[in-house]
Short mmCIF file of C-alpha atoms in Angstrom, two decimals:
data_model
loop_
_atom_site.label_atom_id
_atom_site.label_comp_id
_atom_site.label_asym_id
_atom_site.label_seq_id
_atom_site.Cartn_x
_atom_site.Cartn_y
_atom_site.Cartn_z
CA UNK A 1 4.34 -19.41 2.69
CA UNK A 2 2.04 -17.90 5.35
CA UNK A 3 3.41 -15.43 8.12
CA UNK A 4 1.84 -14.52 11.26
CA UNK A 5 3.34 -11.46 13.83
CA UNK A 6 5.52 -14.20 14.85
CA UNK A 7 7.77 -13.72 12.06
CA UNK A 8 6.53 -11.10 10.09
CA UNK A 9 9.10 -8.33 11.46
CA UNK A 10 12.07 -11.07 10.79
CA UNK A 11 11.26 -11.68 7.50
CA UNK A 12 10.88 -7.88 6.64
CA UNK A 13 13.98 -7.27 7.70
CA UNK A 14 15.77 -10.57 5.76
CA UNK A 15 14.23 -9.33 2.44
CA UNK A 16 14.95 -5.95 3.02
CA UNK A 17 18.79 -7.07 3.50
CA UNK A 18 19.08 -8.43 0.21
CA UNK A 19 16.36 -6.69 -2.20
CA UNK A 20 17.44 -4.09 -4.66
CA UNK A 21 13.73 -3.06 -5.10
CA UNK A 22 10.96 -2.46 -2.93
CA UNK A 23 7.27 -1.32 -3.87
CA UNK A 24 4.74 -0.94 -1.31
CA UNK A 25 1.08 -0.16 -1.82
CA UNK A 26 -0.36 -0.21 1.88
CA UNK A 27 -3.37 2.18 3.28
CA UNK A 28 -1.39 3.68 5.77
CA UNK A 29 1.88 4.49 7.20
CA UNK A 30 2.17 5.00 10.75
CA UNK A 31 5.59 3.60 11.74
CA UNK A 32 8.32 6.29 11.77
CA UNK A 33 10.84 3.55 12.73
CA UNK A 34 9.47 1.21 9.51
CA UNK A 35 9.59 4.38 7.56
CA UNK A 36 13.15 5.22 8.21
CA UNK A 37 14.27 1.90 7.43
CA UNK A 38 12.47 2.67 4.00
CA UNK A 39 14.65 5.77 4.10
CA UNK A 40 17.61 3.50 4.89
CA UNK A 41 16.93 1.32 2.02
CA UNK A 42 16.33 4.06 -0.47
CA UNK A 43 19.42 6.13 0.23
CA UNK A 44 21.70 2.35 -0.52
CA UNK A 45 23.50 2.94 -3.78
CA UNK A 46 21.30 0.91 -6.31
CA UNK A 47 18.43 0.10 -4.60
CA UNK A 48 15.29 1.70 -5.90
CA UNK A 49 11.98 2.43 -3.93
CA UNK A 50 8.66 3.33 -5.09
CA UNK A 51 5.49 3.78 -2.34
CA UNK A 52 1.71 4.46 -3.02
CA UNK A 53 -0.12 5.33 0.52
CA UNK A 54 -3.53 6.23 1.10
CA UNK A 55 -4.61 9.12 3.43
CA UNK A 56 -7.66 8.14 4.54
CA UNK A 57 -9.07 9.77 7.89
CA UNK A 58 -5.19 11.67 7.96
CA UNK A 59 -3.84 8.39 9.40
CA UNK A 60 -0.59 8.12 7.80
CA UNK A 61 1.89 9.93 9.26
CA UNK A 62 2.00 13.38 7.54
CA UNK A 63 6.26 12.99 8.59
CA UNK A 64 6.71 9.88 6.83
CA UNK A 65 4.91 11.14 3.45
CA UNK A 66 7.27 14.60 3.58
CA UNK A 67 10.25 12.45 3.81
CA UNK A 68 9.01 10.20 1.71
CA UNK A 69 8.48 13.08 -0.89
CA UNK A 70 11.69 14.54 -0.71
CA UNK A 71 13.28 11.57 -2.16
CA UNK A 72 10.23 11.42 -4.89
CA UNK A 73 9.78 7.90 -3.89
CA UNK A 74 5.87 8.15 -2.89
CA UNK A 75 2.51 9.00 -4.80
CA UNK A 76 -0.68 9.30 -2.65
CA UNK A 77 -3.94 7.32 -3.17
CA UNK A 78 -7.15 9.35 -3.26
CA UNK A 79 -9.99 7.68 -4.58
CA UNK A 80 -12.99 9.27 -5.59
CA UNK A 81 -16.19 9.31 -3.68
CA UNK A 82 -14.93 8.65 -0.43
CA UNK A 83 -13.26 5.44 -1.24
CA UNK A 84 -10.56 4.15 0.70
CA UNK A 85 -7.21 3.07 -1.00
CA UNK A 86 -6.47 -0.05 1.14
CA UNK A 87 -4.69 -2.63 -0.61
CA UNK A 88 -1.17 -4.07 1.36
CA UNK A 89 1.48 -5.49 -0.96
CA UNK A 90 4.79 -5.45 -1.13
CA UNK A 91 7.23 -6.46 -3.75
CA UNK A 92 10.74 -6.96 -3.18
CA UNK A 93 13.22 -7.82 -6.07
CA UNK A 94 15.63 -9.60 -5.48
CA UNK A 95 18.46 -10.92 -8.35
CA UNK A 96 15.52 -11.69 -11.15
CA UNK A 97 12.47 -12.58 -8.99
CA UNK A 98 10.19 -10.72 -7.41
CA UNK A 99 8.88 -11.51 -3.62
CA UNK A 100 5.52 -10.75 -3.00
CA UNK A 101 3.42 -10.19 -0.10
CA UNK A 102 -0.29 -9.96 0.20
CA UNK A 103 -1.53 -9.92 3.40
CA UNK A 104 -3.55 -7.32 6.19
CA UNK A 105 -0.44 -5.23 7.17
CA UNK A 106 -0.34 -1.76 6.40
CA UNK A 107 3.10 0.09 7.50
CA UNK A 108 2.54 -0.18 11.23
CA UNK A 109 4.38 -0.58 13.94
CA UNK A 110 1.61 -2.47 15.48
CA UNK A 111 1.23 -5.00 12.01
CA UNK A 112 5.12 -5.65 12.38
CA UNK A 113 4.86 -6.43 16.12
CA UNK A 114 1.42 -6.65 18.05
CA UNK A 115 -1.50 -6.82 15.71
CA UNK A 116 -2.63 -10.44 14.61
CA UNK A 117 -1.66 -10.16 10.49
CA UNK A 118 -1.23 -12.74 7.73
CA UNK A 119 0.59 -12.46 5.26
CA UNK A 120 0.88 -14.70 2.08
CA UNK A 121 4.45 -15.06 0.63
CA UNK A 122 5.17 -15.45 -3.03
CA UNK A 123 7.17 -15.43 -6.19
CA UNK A 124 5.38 -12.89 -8.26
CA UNK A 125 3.97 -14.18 -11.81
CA UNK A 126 3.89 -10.95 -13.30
CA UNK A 127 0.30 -9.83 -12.06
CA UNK A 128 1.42 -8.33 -8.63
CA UNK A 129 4.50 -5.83 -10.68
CA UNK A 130 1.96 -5.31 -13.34
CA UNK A 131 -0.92 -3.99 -10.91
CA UNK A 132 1.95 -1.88 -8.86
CA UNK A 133 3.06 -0.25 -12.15
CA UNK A 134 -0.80 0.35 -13.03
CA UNK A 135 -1.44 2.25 -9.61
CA UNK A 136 2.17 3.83 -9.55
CA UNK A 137 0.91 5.96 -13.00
CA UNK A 138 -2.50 6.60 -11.75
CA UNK A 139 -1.57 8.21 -8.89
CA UNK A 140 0.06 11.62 -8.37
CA UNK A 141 3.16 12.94 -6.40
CA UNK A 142 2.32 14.83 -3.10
CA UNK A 143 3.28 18.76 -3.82
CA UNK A 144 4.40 21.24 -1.15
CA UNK A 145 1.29 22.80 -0.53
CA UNK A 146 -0.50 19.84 -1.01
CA UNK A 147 1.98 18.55 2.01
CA UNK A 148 1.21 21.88 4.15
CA UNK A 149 -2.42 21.33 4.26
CA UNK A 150 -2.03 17.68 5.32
CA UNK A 151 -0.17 18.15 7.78
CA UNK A 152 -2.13 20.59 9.34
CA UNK A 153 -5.34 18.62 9.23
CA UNK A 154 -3.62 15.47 10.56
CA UNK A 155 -2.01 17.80 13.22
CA UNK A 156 -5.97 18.82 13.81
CA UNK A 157 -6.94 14.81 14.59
CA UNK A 158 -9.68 15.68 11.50
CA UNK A 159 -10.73 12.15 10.72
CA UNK A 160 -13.17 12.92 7.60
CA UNK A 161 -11.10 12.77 4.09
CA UNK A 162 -9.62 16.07 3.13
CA UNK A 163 -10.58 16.72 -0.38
CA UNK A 164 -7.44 19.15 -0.93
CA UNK A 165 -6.00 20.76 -4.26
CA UNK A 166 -4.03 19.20 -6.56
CA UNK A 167 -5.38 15.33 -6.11
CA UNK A 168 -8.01 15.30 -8.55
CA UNK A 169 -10.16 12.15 -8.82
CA UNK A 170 -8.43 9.08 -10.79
CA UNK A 171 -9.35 8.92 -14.12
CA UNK A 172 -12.14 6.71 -14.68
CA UNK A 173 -11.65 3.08 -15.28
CA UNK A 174 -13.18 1.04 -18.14
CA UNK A 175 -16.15 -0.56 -17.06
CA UNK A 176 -15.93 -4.76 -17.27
CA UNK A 177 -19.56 -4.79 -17.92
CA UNK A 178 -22.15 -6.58 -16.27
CA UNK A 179 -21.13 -10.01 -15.04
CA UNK A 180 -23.35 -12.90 -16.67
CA UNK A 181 -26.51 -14.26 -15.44
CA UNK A 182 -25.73 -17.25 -13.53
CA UNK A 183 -29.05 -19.74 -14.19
CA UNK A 184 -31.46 -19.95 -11.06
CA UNK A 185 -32.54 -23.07 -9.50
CA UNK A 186 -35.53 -23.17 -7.85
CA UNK A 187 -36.82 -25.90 -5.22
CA UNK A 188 -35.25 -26.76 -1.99
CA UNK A 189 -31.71 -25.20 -1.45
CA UNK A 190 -30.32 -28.81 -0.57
CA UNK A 191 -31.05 -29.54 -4.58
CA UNK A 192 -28.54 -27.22 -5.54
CA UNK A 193 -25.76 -27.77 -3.08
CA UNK A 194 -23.39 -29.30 -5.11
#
């Protein structure tokens, strides 16, 4: 199922109603009103909530990672060579399935309400909680200090990527190799449109 802004806010709110699990992997945060109901849903007896966030140019909201941290429910992106961490997915369990969304909305208020977004809708086959779990463990916890400095950056409007203690680099990856040679045909490009 696809959603546009038209219902994208609705259906947040439906599967946030009757999940027991949420995890979120999104670029930014920027809402303080989407991050409270996060807070909301993570302070509900038996519900469980797990959020990776990148940091890039200080535009998630330095308030929503330090509240976020105080319930240890977020771990902060930081790829190497100015990378950006910029996946969106969300995955909320509900009974024995997983809901997934993959789409272009980060945590704003302006993907849950103005911004033109889609967003595909899904039962998870394993391959969207498998990749969360991945990034959950490769990613560290936000520290106080680590916090501090953040905020005072983002408080600063600097836009480059902080490189700040205690987020090294992410391990390194194994490589997948070169992909194959696909063969070349030569002649007129209409010969090879198949």
């Amino acid at each position: 199922m696809l959603l546009d802004k038209d219902v994208l806010a609705a259906r947040w709110e439906e599967l946030l109603a009757t999940a027991t699990a949420l995890d979120i992997a999104v670029a930014w945060i920027t809402s303080e009103q989407l991050a409270g109901r996060l807070l909301e849903f993570a302070s509900t007896p038996g519900h469980r909530l797990r959020v990776i966030t990148g940091v890039y140019d200080c535009l998630t909201s330095a308030a929503a990672i330090r509240r976020l941290q105080e319930l240890a429910v977020v771990r902060i992106a930081v790829p190497a060579n100015d990378k950006k961490f910029h996946p969106k997915l969300y995955l909320f369990t509900i009974g024995n399935a997983r809901t997934c969304w993959v789409g272009s909305a980060n945590l704003t208020r302006a993907a849950f309400g103005g911004n033109v977004e889609l967003v595909h809708e899904y039962q998870d086959d394993g391959t969207a909680s498998e990749w969360f779990d991945c990034q959950w463990t490769l990613w560290p916890p936000p520290n106080a200090d680590w916090l501090d400095l953040y905020e005072e950056r983002a408080a600063k409007g600097q836009i480059a990527h902080p490189a700040m203690p205690q987020m090294p680099p992410p391990p390194a990856l194994p490589s997948l190799g070169p992909l194959p040679a696909a063969p070349v045909a030569f002649g007129s490009p209409l010969e090879s449109w198949q």
